[in-house]
Amino acid sequence: MTAITLDGVATATALKSELRDRVVALRAQGVVPGLATLLVGDDPGSRLYVAGKHKDCAEVGIESLRIDLPGSATSADVRAAIKDLNSSREVTGYIIQLPLPVGHNENAMLELIDPAKDADGLHPTNLGRLVLGIEGNLRSPLPCTPAGIVELLRRYSVPIVGQKVVVVGRGLTVGRPLGLLFTRKGLDATVTLTHSRTVDLAGEVRRADIVVAAVGVPHLIEADWVKPGAAVLDVGITRVAGVDGGKSRLLGDVHPDVASVAGYLSPNPRGVGPMTRAMLVSNVVKAAEQSLTA
Ligand SMILES: Nc1nc(=O)c2c([nH]1)NC[C@@H]1CN(c3ccc(C(=O)N[C@@H](CCC(=O)O)C(=O)O)cc3)C=[N+]21
């Protein structure tokens, strides 16, 4: 048996074409959504991700603005940039590309974002609404990677209600909010949130119907850890330098042999990454739509 590929590129493309139609409708009503990115420093990986986000915006027809600060920027510089983005009329949503260079307090910067412009859903108010919104009646942006994972499973009709989900990793952008999302009313999964101090991680993973690996440990999840037929989502990214100056490669958290055991597998790259980007655009479009009815 070989797993069905959860194709993030194809799914994100379908999502973006739906979003494009909604942007046309917004523009007809005089609303022009605009996404900004704030990048500090020149980490090559971060630059690549930011470039991808601007490409997605162009595809969907939303304006985008790129603010790049040098690695030498102080926390006061970053605060000033955030203040400008909060007051800009063109910028309806924005993100602070993480991680910030060492020396910056990420949580303090995230708190300065206007929650109404928080395209990443990482402001404490929006994370708080994720906790409060168990009835699904509070509309606020969801963190993009968790939202992308759930959307990917939905579009492949992978059952979620009542299923055992094991999330590996408790980080701010993926594991922790994903546990909250999967246990919401409507999704109704049973979640085990595991981390580096979990005893018998393999045993936990073996019981899962859905495994989400988001730790950044290459090939951590081995084939004999996976229940036959389970859905496995590979989120972690480790960039390894190419041999002899060749192209760098990406390694996921899931061993390639898992494909022969799992029922569904999201590849990495081309799985959750493109979905994360599509959900970012979706958050900006949704916020613009809500500005019409607010
Ligand atoms: N404020 C903030 N929000 C984020 O959402 C955020 C962040 N900071 N910092 C870094 C992580 C990582 N992340 C990715 C997005 C897209 C791909 C993606 O599209 N990857 C391509 C491959 C790209 C490549 O080759 O490197 C793929 O999976 O096919 C990957 C990773 C968003 N993050």
Coordinates of C-alpha atoms and ligand atoms in Angstrom, one line a residue:
M1 CA 0.0 0.0 0.0
T2 CA 1.1 3.5 -0.6
A3 CA -0.3 6.6 0.9
I4 CA -2.5 9.1 -0.9
T5 CA -0.6 12.3 -1.3
L6 CA -2.1 15.3 0.4
D7 CA -1.1 17.7 -2.3
G8 CA -0.6 21.1 -0.8
V9 CA 0.3 22.8 -4.1
A10 CA -2.9 21.7 -5.9
T11 CA -5.1 22.4 -2.9
A12 CA -3.6 25.8 -2.3
T13 CA -4.1 26.6 -6.0
A14 CA -7.8 25.7 -5.8
L15 CA -8.1 27.8 -2.6
K16 CA -6.4 30.8 -4.2
S17 CA -8.7 30.7 -7.2
E18 CA -11.7 30.9 -4.9
L19 CA -10.1 33.8 -3.0
R20 CA -9.4 35.6 -6.3
D21 CA -13.2 35.7 -7.0
R22 CA -13.9 37.1 -3.5
V23 CA -11.2 39.8 -4.0
V24 CA -13.0 40.8 -7.3
A25 CA -16.2 41.1 -5.3
L26 CA -14.5 43.2 -2.6
R27 CA -13.0 45.5 -5.1
A28 CA -16.4 46.0 -6.7
Q29 CA -17.5 47.3 -3.3
G30 CA -14.5 49.6 -3.0
V31 CA -12.5 47.5 -0.6
V32 CA -8.9 46.8 -1.6
P33 CA -7.2 44.2 0.7
G34 CA -3.5 44.8 1.3
L35 CA -1.0 42.6 3.0
A36 CA 2.3 43.8 4.4
T37 CA 5.3 41.7 5.6
L38 CA 7.8 42.9 8.1
L39 CA 11.1 41.1 7.8
V40 CA 14.1 41.9 10.0
G41 CA 17.5 40.7 8.9
D42 CA 18.6 38.6 5.9
D43 CA 18.1 35.0 6.8
P44 CA 17.8 33.3 3.4
G45 CA 15.0 31.0 4.4
S46 CA 12.9 33.8 5.8
R47 CA 13.5 35.9 2.6
L48 CA 12.3 33.0 0.5
Y49 CA 9.1 32.6 2.6
V50 CA 8.4 36.3 2.4
A51 CA 8.9 36.3 -1.4
G52 CA 6.4 33.4 -1.6
K53 CA 3.8 35.4 0.3
H54 CA 4.1 38.4 -2.1
K55 CA 3.8 36.0 -5.0
D56 CA 0.5 34.6 -3.6
C57 CA -0.9 38.1 -3.1
A58 CA -0.2 39.0 -6.7
E59 CA -1.9 35.7 -7.8
V60 CA -5.0 36.5 -5.8
G61 CA -5.1 40.2 -6.8
I62 CA -4.4 41.7 -3.4
E63 CA -1.9 44.6 -2.9
S64 CA 1.2 43.8 -1.0
L65 CA 3.9 45.8 0.7
R66 CA 7.3 44.6 1.8
I67 CA 9.1 46.2 4.8
D68 CA 12.6 44.9 5.2
L69 CA 14.7 46.1 8.1
P70 CA 18.4 45.3 8.3
G71 CA 19.7 42.8 10.9
S72 CA 21.1 45.8 12.8
A73 CA 17.6 47.2 13.4
T74 CA 16.9 47.9 17.1
S75 CA 13.7 46.9 18.9
A76 CA 12.7 50.5 18.8
D77 CA 13.1 50.4 15.0
V78 CA 10.8 47.3 14.9
R79 CA 8.3 49.0 17.2
A80 CA 8.2 52.1 14.9
A81 CA 7.6 49.9 11.8
I82 CA 4.8 48.1 13.6
K83 CA 3.2 51.4 14.6
D84 CA 3.4 52.6 10.9
L85 CA 1.7 49.4 9.7
N86 CA -1.0 49.7 12.3
S87 CA -1.9 53.2 11.1
S88 CA -1.4 52.6 7.3
R89 CA -4.7 52.9 5.4
E90 CA -3.5 50.6 2.5
V91 CA -2.3 47.8 4.8
T92 CA -5.4 45.9 5.9
G93 CA -3.4 42.9 7.3
Y94 CA 0.3 42.2 8.0
I95 CA 2.7 39.7 9.5
I96 CA 5.9 39.9 11.4
Q97 CA 8.1 37.2 9.8
L98 CA 9.4 34.9 12.6
P99 CA 11.9 34.2 14.0
L100 CA 13.1 37.7 14.7
P101 CA 16.9 38.0 15.1
V102 CA 18.2 37.2 18.6
G103 CA 17.9 40.1 21.0
H104 CA 14.3 40.9 20.0
N105 CA 11.4 39.9 22.2
E106 CA 9.0 38.2 19.8
N107 CA 6.0 38.0 22.1
A108 CA 6.3 41.7 23.0
M109 CA 6.3 42.6 19.3
L110 CA 3.4 40.3 18.5
E111 CA 1.4 42.1 21.2
L112 CA 1.9 45.5 19.4
I113 CA 0.1 44.3 16.3
D114 CA -3.5 45.7 15.9
P115 CA -5.5 42.5 16.4
A116 CA -7.8 43.6 13.5
K117 CA -4.7 43.5 11.2
D118 CA -3.2 40.4 12.6
A119 CA -3.0 38.2 9.4
D120 CA -1.2 35.4 11.3
G121 CA -3.6 35.1 14.1
L122 CA -0.8 35.3 16.6
H123 CA -1.8 38.3 18.6
P124 CA -2.8 37.3 22.2
T125 CA -6.3 38.6 21.6
N126 CA -6.7 36.4 18.6
L127 CA -5.1 33.4 20.3
G128 CA -7.4 34.1 23.2
R129 CA -10.4 34.1 20.9
L130 CA -9.2 30.7 19.6
V131 CA -9.5 29.5 23.2
L132 CA -12.8 31.2 23.7
G133 CA -14.3 30.3 20.3
I134 CA -15.1 26.7 21.1
E135 CA -18.6 27.4 19.9
G136 CA -17.2 28.7 16.6
N137 CA -19.2 32.0 16.9
L138 CA -16.2 34.3 17.4
R139 CA -14.8 35.3 14.1
S140 CA -11.1 35.9 14.3
P141 CA -8.1 34.9 12.2
L142 CA -6.7 31.4 12.9
P143 CA -3.0 30.8 12.9
C144 CA -2.2 29.9 9.3
T145 CA -0.4 26.6 9.6
P146 CA -3.0 25.0 11.9
A147 CA -5.8 26.3 9.6
G148 CA -4.0 25.0 6.5
I149 CA -3.6 21.5 8.0
V150 CA -7.3 21.3 8.8
E151 CA -8.3 22.6 5.4
L152 CA -6.0 20.1 3.7
L153 CA -7.6 17.2 5.7
R154 CA -11.1 18.5 4.9
R155 CA -10.5 18.8 1.2
Y156 CA -9.3 15.1 1.1
S157 CA -12.3 14.1 3.3
V158 CA -10.1 12.7 6.0
P159 CA -12.3 12.0 9.0
I160 CA -11.6 14.2 12.0
V161 CA -14.6 14.0 14.3
G162 CA -13.8 11.5 17.2
Q163 CA -10.4 10.6 15.7
K164 CA -7.2 10.4 17.8
V165 CA -4.8 13.1 16.8
V166 CA -1.2 13.2 18.0
V167 CA 0.6 16.5 17.5
V168 CA 4.3 16.3 17.9
G169 CA 5.6 19.8 18.9
R170 CA 4.1 22.5 21.1
G171 CA 5.4 25.6 19.3
L172 CA 3.5 28.9 19.1
T173 CA 2.8 28.8 15.4
V174 CA 1.8 25.2 14.9
G175 CA 1.5 22.6 17.8
R176 CA -0.1 24.6 20.5
P177 CA -2.8 26.4 18.5
L178 CA -3.4 23.2 16.4
G179 CA -4.4 21.3 19.6
L180 CA -7.0 24.0 20.4
L181 CA -8.3 24.0 16.8
F182 CA -8.7 20.2 16.6
T183 CA -10.7 20.1 19.8
R184 CA -13.1 22.8 18.8
K185 CA -16.8 21.9 18.5
G186 CA -17.3 20.8 14.9
L187 CA -13.9 19.3 14.5
D188 CA -14.2 17.3 17.7
A189 CA -10.9 15.3 17.6
T190 CA -9.2 13.9 20.6
V191 CA -5.8 15.5 20.8
T192 CA -2.6 14.4 22.5
L193 CA 0.0 17.2 22.4
T194 CA 3.5 15.8 22.7
H195 CA 6.9 17.4 23.0
S196 CA 10.6 16.8 23.7
R197 CA 9.9 15.5 27.2
T198 CA 7.1 13.1 26.2
V199 CA 7.8 9.5 27.4
D200 CA 7.5 6.9 24.7
L201 CA 6.7 9.2 21.8
A202 CA 6.7 6.2 19.4
G203 CA 3.9 4.6 21.5
E204 CA 1.8 7.8 21.4
V205 CA 2.2 8.1 17.7
R206 CA 1.3 4.5 17.1
R207 CA -2.2 5.1 18.5
A208 CA -2.9 8.1 16.2
D209 CA -5.4 8.2 13.3
I210 CA -3.8 11.6 12.4
V211 CA -0.2 12.5 13.1
V212 CA 1.1 16.1 12.8
A213 CA 4.9 16.4 13.1
A214 CA 6.0 19.9 13.7
V215 CA 9.4 19.8 15.5
G216 CA 12.1 20.2 13.0
V217 CA 13.9 16.9 13.7
P218 CA 14.7 15.3 10.3
H219 CA 12.9 12.0 9.8
L220 CA 11.9 11.7 13.4
I221 CA 8.7 9.8 12.6
E222 CA 9.6 6.3 11.4
A223 CA 7.5 3.9 9.4
D224 CA 7.0 1.4 12.4
W225 CA 5.7 4.3 14.5
V226 CA 2.7 4.8 12.3
K227 CA -0.6 3.0 12.5
P228 CA -1.4 1.5 9.0
G229 CA -3.8 3.8 7.2
A230 CA -3.2 6.8 9.4
A231 CA -3.0 10.4 8.0
V232 CA 0.5 11.9 8.5
L233 CA 1.2 15.6 8.1
D234 CA 4.9 16.6 7.8
V235 CA 5.3 20.2 8.9
G236 CA 8.8 20.5 10.3
I237 CA 11.5 21.9 8.1
T238 CA 15.2 21.4 8.3
R239 CA 17.4 23.0 5.7
V240 CA 20.6 21.2 4.9
A241 CA 23.4 22.6 2.9
G242 CA 24.0 21.0 -0.4
V243 CA 27.2 18.9 -0.9
D244 CA 30.0 20.7 -2.7
G245 CA 28.1 24.0 -2.8
G246 CA 25.1 22.3 -4.5
K247 CA 21.5 23.3 -3.9
S248 CA 20.3 23.2 -0.3
R249 CA 17.7 20.5 0.5
L250 CA 14.7 20.4 2.8
L251 CA 14.2 17.6 5.2
G252 CA 10.9 17.0 6.9
D253 CA 10.1 15.4 10.3
V254 CA 8.7 12.3 8.6
H255 CA 10.8 9.4 7.3
P256 CA 10.1 8.7 3.6
D257 CA 9.3 5.0 4.4
V258 CA 6.2 6.2 6.2
A259 CA 4.6 6.5 2.7
S260 CA 4.3 2.7 2.6
V261 CA 2.3 2.5 5.9
A262 CA 0.2 5.7 6.1
G263 CA -3.2 6.1 4.4
Y264 CA -2.5 9.8 3.6
L265 CA 0.7 11.7 3.7
S266 CA 1.5 15.4 3.2
P267 CA 4.8 15.7 1.4
N268 CA 7.4 18.2 2.5
P269 CA 8.0 20.4 0.6
R270 CA 4.7 20.8 -1.4
G271 CA 2.4 19.9 1.5
V272 CA 1.5 22.1 4.4
G273 CA 3.9 25.0 3.4
P274 CA 1.8 26.1 0.4
M275 CA -1.4 25.7 2.5
T276 CA 0.1 28.0 5.2
R277 CA 0.6 30.7 2.6
A278 CA -2.9 30.2 1.2
M279 CA -4.5 30.6 4.6
L280 CA -2.6 33.8 5.2
V281 CA -4.2 35.3 2.1
S282 CA -7.5 33.8 3.2
N283 CA -7.2 35.6 6.6
V284 CA -6.6 38.9 4.8
V285 CA -9.6 38.4 2.5
K286 CA -11.8 37.4 5.4
A287 CA -10.8 40.4 7.5
A288 CA -11.6 42.7 4.5
E289 CA -15.0 41.0 4.1
Q290 CA -15.7 41.5 7.8
S291 CA -14.8 45.2 7.6
L292 CA -17.9 45.6 5.3
T293 CA -20.3 44.1 7.8
A294 CA -18.7 45.4 11.0
Ligands
LIG1 N1 5.0 35.3 11.2 C1 5.2 34.1 10.6 N2 4.2 33.5 10.0 C2 4.4 32.3 9.4 O1 3.5 31.7 8.8 C3 5.8 31.8 9.3 C4 6.8 32.5 10.0 N3 6.5 33.7 10.6 N4 8.1 32.1 10.0 C5 8.5 30.9 9.3 C6 7.3 29.9 9.2 C7 7.5 28.9 8.1 N5 6.5 29.1 7.1 C8 6.4 28.6 5.8 C9 5.6 29.0 4.9 C10 5.6 28.5 3.6 C11 6.4 27.5 3.3 C12 6.4 26.9 1.9 O2 5.7 27.4 1.1 N6 7.3 26.0 1.6 C13 7.5 25.4 0.3 C14 8.9 25.1 -0.1 C15 9.7 26.4 0.0 C16 11.2 26.1 0.0 O3 11.7 25.4 -1.0 O4 11.8 26.5 1.0 C17 6.8 24.0 0.3 O5 6.6 23.5 1.4 O6 6.5 23.5 -0.8 C18 7.3 27.0 4.2 C19 7.2 27.5 5.5 C20 5.7 30.2 7.5 N7 6.1 30.6 8.7

